[in-house]
Short mmCIF file of C-alpha atoms and ligand atoms in Angstrom, two decimals:
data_model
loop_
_atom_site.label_atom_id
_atom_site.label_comp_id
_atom_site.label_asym_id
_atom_site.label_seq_id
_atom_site.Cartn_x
_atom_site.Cartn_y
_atom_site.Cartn_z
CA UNK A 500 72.25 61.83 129.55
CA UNK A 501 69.26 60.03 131.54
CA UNK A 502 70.66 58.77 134.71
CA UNK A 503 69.45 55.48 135.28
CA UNK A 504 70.84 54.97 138.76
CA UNK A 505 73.71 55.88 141.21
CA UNK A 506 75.22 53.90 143.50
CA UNK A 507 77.58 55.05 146.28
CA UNK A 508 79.56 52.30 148.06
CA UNK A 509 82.69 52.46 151.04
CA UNK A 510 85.24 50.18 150.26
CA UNK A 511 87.87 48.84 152.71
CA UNK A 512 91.18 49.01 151.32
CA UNK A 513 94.85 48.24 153.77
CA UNK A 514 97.76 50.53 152.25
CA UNK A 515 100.79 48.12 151.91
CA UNK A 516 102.40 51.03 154.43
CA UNK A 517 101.43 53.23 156.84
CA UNK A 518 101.32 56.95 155.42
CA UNK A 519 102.57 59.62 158.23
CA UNK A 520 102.48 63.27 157.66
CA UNK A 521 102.51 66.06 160.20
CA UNK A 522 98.51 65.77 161.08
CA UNK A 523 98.66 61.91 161.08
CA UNK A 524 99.27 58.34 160.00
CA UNK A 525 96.72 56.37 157.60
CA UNK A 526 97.08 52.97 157.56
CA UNK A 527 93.85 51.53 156.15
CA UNK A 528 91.49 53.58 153.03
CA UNK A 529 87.81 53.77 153.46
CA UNK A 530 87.55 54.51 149.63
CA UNK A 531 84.23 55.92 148.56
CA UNK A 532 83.23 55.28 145.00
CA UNK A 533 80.24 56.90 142.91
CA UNK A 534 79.02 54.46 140.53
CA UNK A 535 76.53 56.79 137.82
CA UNK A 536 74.71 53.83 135.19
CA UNK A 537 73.51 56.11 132.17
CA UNK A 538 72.64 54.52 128.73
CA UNK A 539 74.16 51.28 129.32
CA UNK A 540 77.48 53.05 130.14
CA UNK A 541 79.38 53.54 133.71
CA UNK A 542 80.61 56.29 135.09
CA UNK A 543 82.77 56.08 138.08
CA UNK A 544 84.12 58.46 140.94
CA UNK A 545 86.44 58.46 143.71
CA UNK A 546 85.78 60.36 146.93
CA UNK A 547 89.14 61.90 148.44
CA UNK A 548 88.17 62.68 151.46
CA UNK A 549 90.66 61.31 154.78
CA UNK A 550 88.97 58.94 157.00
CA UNK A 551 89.33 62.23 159.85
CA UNK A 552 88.74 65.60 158.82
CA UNK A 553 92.00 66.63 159.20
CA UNK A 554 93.60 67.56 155.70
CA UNK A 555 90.40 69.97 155.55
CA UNK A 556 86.86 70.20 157.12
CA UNK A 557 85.73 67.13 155.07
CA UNK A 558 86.18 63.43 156.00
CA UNK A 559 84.65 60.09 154.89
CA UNK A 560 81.75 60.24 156.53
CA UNK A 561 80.53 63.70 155.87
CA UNK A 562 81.32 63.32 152.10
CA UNK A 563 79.18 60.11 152.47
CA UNK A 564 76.11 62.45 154.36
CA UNK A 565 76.25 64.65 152.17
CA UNK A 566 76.20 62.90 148.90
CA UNK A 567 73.65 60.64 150.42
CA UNK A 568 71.23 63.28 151.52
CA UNK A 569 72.07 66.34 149.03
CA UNK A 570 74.34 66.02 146.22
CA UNK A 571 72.67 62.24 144.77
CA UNK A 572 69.39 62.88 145.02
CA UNK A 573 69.80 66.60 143.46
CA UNK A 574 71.66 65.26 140.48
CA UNK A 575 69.88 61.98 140.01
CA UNK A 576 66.72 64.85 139.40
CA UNK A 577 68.48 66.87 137.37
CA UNK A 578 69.05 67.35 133.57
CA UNK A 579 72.54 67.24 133.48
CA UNK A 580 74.35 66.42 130.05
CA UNK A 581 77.81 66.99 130.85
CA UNK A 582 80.54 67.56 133.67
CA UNK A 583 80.86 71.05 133.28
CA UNK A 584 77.11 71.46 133.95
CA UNK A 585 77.43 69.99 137.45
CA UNK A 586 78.89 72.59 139.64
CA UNK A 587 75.55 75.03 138.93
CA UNK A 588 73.77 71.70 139.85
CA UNK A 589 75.26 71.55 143.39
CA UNK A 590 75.63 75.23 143.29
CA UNK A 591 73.17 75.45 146.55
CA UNK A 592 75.36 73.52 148.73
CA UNK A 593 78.56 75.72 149.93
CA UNK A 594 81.75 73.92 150.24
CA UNK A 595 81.63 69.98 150.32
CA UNK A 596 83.95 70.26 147.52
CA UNK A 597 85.39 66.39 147.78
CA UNK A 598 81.53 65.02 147.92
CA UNK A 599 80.91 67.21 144.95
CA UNK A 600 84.24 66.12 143.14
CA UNK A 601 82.82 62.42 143.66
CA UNK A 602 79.91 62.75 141.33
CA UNK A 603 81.13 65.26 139.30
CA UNK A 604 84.02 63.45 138.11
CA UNK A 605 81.93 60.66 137.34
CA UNK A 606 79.87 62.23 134.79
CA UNK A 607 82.91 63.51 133.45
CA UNK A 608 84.05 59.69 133.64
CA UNK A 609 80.49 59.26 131.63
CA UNK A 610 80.61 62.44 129.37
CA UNK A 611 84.18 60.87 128.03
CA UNK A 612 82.68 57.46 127.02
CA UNK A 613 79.98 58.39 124.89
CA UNK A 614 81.29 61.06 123.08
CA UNK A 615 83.60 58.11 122.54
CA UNK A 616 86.90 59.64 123.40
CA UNK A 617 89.56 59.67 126.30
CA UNK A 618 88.87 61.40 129.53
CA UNK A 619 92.47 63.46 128.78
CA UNK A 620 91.08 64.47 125.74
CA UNK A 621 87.84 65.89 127.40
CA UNK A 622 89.62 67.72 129.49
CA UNK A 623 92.04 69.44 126.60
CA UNK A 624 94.72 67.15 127.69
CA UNK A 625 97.78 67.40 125.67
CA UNK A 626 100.58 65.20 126.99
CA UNK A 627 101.05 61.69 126.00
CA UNK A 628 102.95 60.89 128.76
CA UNK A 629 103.18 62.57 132.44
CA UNK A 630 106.19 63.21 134.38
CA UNK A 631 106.39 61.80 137.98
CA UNK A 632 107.44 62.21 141.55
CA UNK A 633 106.51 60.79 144.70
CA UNK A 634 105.42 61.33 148.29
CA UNK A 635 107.64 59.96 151.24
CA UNK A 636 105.81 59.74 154.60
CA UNK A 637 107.09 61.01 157.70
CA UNK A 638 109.86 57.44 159.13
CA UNK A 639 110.75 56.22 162.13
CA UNK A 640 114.48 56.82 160.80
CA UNK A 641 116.56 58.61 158.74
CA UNK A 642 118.54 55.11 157.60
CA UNK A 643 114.75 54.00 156.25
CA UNK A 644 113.79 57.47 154.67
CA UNK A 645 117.00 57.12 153.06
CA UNK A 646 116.26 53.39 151.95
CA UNK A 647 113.09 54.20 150.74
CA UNK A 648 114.04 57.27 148.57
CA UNK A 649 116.80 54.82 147.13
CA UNK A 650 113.83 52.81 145.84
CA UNK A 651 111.84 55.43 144.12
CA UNK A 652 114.93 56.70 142.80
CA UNK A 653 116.13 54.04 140.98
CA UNK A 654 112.45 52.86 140.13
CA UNK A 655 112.93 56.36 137.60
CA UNK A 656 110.87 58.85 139.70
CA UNK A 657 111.62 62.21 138.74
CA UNK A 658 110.89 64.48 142.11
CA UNK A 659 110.83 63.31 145.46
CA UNK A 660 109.11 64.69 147.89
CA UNK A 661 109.09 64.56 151.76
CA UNK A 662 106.74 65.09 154.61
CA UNK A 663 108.31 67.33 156.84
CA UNK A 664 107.13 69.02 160.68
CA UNK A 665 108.96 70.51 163.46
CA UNK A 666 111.91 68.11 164.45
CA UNK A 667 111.50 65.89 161.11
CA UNK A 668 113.20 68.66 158.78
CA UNK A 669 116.47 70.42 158.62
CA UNK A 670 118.28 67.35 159.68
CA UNK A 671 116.80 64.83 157.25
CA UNK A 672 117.62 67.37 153.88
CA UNK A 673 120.76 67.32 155.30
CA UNK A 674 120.87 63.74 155.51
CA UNK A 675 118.94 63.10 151.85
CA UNK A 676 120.86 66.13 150.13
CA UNK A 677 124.64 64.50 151.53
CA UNK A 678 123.48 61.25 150.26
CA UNK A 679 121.59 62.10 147.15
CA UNK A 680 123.32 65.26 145.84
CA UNK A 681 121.45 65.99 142.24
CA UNK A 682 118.15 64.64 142.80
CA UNK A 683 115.10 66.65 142.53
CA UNK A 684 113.40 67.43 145.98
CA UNK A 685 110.62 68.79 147.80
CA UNK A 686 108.75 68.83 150.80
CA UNK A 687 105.60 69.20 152.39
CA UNK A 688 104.81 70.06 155.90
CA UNK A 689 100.96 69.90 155.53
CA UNK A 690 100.53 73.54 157.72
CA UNK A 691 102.72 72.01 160.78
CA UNK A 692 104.64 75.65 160.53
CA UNK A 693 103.62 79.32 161.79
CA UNK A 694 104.94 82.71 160.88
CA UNK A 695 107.37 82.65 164.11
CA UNK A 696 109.32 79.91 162.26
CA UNK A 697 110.05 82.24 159.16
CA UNK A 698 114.03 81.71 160.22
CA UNK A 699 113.81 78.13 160.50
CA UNK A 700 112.02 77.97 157.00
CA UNK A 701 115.22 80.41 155.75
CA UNK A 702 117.33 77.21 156.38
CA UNK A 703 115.27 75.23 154.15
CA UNK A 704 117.08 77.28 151.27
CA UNK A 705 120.13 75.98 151.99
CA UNK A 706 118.70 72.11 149.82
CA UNK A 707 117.99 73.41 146.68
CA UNK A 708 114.54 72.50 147.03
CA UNK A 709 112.00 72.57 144.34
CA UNK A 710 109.31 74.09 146.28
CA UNK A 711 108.47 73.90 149.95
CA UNK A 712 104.26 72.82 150.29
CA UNK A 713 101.75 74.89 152.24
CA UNK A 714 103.90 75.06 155.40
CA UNK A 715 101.53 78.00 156.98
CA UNK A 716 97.83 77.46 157.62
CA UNK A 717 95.41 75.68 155.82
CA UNK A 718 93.35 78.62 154.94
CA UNK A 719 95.96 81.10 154.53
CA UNK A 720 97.34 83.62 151.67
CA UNK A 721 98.57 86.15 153.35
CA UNK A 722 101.06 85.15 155.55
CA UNK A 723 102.25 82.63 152.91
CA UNK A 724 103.02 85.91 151.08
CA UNK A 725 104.90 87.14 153.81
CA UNK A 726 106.59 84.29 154.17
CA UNK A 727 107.31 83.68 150.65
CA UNK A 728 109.52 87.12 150.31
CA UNK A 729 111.66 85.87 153.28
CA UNK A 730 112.57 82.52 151.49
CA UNK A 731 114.33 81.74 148.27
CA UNK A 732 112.84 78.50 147.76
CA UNK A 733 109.18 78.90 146.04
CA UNK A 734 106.58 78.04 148.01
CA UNK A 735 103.74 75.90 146.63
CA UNK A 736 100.02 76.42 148.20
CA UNK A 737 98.13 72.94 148.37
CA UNK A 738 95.35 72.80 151.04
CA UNK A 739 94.72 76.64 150.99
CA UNK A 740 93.82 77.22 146.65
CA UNK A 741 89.82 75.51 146.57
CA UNK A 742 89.47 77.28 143.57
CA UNK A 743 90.13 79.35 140.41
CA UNK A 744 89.64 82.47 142.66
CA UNK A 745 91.98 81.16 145.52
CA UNK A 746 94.28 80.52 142.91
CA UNK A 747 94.38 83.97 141.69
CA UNK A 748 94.44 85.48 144.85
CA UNK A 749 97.30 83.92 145.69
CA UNK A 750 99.01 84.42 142.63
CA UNK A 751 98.43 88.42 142.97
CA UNK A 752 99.92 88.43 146.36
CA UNK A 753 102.53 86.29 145.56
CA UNK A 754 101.58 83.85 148.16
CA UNK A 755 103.16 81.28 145.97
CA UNK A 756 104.67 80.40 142.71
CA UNK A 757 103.92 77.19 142.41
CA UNK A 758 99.91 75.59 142.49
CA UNK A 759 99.03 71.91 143.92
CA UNK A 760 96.50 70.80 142.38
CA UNK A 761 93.68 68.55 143.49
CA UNK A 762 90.56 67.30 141.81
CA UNK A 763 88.92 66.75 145.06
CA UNK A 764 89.88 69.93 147.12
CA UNK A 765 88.68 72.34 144.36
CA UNK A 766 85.56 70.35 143.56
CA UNK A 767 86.41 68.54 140.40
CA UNK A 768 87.13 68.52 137.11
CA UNK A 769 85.88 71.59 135.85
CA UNK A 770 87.27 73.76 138.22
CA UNK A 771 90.38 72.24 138.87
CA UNK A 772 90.53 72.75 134.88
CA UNK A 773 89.85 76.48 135.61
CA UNK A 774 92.47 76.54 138.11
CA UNK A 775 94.98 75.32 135.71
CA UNK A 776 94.03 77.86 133.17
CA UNK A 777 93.79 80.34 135.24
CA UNK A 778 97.83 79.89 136.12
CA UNK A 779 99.11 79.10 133.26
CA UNK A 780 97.76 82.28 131.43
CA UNK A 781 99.96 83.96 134.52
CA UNK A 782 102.92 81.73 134.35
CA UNK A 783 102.67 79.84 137.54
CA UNK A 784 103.22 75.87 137.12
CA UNK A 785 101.07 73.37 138.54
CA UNK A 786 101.26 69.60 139.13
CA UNK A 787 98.97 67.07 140.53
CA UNK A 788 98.66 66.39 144.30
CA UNK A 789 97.35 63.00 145.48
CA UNK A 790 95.41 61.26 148.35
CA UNK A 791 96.23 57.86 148.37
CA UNK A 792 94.04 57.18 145.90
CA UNK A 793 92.83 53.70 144.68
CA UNK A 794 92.66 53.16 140.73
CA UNK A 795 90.06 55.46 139.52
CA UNK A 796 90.82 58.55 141.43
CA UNK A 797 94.27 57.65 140.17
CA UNK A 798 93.14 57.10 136.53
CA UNK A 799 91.27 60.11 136.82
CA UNK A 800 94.59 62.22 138.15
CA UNK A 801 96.36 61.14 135.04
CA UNK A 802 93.58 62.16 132.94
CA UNK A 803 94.19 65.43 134.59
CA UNK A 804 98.00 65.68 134.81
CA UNK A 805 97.71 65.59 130.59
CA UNK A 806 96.76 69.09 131.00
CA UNK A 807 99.62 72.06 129.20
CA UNK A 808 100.52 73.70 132.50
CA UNK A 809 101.18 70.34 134.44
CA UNK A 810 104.90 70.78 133.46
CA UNK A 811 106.22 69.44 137.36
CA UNK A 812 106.32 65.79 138.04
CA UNK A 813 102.85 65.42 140.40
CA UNK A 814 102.49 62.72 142.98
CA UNK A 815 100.39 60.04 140.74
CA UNK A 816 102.64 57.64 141.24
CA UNK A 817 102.48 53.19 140.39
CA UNK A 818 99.21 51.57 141.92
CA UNK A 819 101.87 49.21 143.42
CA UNK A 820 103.45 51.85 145.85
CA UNK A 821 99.93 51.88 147.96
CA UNK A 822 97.92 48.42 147.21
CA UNK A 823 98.62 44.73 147.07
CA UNK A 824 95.68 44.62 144.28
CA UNK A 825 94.74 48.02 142.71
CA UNK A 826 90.61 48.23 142.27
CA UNK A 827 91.44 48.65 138.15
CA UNK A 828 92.76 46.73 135.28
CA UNK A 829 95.46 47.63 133.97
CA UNK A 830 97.36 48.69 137.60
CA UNK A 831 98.99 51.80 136.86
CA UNK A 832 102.47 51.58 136.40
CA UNK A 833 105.36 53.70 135.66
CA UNK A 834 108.10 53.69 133.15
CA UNK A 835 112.10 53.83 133.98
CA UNK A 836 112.03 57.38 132.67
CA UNK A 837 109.43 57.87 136.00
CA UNK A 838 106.40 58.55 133.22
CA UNK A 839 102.90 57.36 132.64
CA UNK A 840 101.61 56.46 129.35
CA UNK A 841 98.39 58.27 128.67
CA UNK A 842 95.68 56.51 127.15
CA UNK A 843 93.81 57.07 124.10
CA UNK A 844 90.97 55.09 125.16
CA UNK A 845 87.47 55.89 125.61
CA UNK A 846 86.75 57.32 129.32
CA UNK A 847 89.42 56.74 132.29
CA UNK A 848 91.49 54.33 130.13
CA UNK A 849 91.07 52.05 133.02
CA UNK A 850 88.43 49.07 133.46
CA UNK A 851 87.19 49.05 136.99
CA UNK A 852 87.13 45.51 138.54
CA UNK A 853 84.06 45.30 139.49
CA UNK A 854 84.45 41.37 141.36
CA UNK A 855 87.26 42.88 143.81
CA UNK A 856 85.18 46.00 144.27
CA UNK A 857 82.17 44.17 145.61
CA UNK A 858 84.23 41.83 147.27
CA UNK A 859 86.16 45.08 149.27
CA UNK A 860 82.66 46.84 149.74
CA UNK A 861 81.27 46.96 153.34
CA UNK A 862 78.36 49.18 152.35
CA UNK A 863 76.34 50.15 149.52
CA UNK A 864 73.20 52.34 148.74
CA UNK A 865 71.68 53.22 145.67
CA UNK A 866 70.30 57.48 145.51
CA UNK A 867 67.17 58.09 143.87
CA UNK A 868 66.15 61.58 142.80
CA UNK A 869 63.73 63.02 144.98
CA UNK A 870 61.37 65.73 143.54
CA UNK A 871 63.00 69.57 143.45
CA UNK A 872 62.60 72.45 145.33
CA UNK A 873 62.88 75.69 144.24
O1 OSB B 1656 99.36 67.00 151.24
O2 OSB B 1656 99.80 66.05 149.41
C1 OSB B 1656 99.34 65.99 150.55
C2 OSB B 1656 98.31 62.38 151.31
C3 OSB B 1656 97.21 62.59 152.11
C4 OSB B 1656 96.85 63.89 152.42
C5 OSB B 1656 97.58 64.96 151.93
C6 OSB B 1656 98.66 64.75 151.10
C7 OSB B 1656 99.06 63.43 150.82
C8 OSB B 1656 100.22 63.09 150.02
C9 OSB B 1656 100.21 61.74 149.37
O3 OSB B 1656 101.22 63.77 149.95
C10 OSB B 1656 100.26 61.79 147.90
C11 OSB B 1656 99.99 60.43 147.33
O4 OSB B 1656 100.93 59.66 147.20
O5 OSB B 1656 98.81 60.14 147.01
MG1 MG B 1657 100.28 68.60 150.20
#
């Protein structure tokens, strides 16, 4: 594919609620898209990053360096003619997975439109429709955790899942379990734990969890694995799995049994596709995490989540749970039976509105490929 230009442009978009975990509350998106024109067609890509670097090293502003000064202007020069070529492209420049995931997923985004057939499809997507959960913030109350997990309930979500830290835990399962006895639920305390809590996290067996998310560090296996034989409940590594090798290192020590997985923290499609594979030939389910993202990172997760092994409900939830107006037409939406439709489309299955994305942008540049070295 001849790249004709890329564009990279921040967006400002308010969530319709505050988002609180245990490293922080997000109240407004700066959204960064990749916009790749190549033979009259689009590709587009959604940056993950937080606006602080506080999920993981990355944040807004170095995905936006970085892409900007490396990534662009490398692949703009380049000779690439699909996604799965792009990771030996960047292959140079260590870690930046998110700023990577940006671009890469839009060629992907590109690859699927003129070979004329769905992103899911692309990817070896099997599913026509993908089960889902969602993600409950951190409340000032029990009463309006309780209110809100009412909601998503009986809007036909299949998992719930909460944010959890010291003093935000025990008390609210209790709470949530008394309340909602047989519903499916998780939680996710986003590394807010250490190894000297291994009792307290004992206790968590006592809700019939699903899984209990990366409670340990960010960058850890090994204590996750001794954690994990001191609980019941299976614990499910997000931040700390960047990639297919992560993945089977924790898989081998039993670090988890259970794999979040995230296009942007492992660097894109192809390797969060490798990921995938790479648990499923070993048993160990996976389901798609989510940052808050606008449309096309969204679209892009369900293009994903149509993937064999992504048998758990993920957290791609409705576009209307996060945005007054969702960057993409159709919104997503979910059914009563707490699915989403795959579609058979060409590409994301999702036109990008391209009038309410200029109107949200606050700054734009275009890359151009500068000559390369060795
Ligand atoms: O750990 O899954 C996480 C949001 C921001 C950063 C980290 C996480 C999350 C979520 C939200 O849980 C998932 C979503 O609804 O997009
Ligand atoms: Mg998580």
């Amino acid at each position: 594919m001849k790249i004709d230009a890329i564009y990279l442009r921040e967006l400002n978009l308010p969530l319709l609620r505050p988002f609180q975990t245990s490293f922080g509350t997000t109240k407004d998106r700066r959204v960064v898209l990749a916009e790749i024109h190549s033979e009259g067609l689009i590709g587009w890509g959604e940056c993950t990053a937080g606006e602080h670097p506080h999920f993981s090293e990355e944040s807004v502003d170095s995905c936006w360096n970085v892409i900007v000064d490396e990534l662009g202007p490398t692949l703009a020069a380049s000779r690439v003619e699909n996604g799965g070529q792009v990771p030996r492209i960047f292959g140079l420049v260590r870690g930046n997975r998110m700023a990577k995931a940006t671009l890469e997923n839009a060629i992907w985004d590109l690859e699927a439109q003129m070979k004329d057939m769905s992103l899911s499809r692309l990817l070896g997507g099997v599913r026509d429709v993908i089960p889902c959960g969602v993600s409950i913030g951190i409340q000032t109350s029990i009463a309006e955790l309780i209110a809100l997990i009412e909601r998503e309930v009986a809007a036909g979500y299949q998992r719930i899942k909460l944010k959890c830290k010291p003093g935000w835990d025990v008390e609210v399962f209790e709470r949530v379990r008394h309340r909602f006895p047989a519903i499916t639920l998780s939680c996710d305390a986003n590394s807010a734990y250490r190894l000297k809590d291994a009792d307290h996290l004992a206790t968590f067996d006592g809700f019939d969890l699903l899984m209990v998310e990366q409670p340990l560090w960010y960058d850890d296996f090994y204590y996750h694995s001794m954690l994990q034989k001191r609980l019941d409940t299976a614990i499910c590594l997000d931040e700390s799995i960047r990639n297919r090798r992560d993945a089977l290192a924790a898989i081998e020590m039993e670090s988890c049994r259970i794999i979040n997985i995230k296009l942007g923290r492992v660097g894109g499609f192809s390797e969060a596709v490798a990921v995938h594979n790479a648990a499923y030939e070993r048993g160990v389910p996976v389901w798609c995490g989510g940052m808050l993202e606008s449309g096309i990172g969204r679209a892009h997760n369900i293009a994903l989540s149509s993937l064999a092994n992504f048998s758990l409900p993920g957290d791609v939830s409705a576009s209307s749970r996060y945005w007054a107006e969702d960057i993409i037409e159709p919104e997503v939406t979910v059914s009563a039976q707490g699915e989403i439709s795959i579609s058979d489309a060409p590409g994301r299955g999702f036109e990008v509105r391209t009038d309410l994305v200029d109107r949200l942008t606050v700054r734009k540049t275009e890359i151009r490929a500068h000559a390369l070295v060795n």
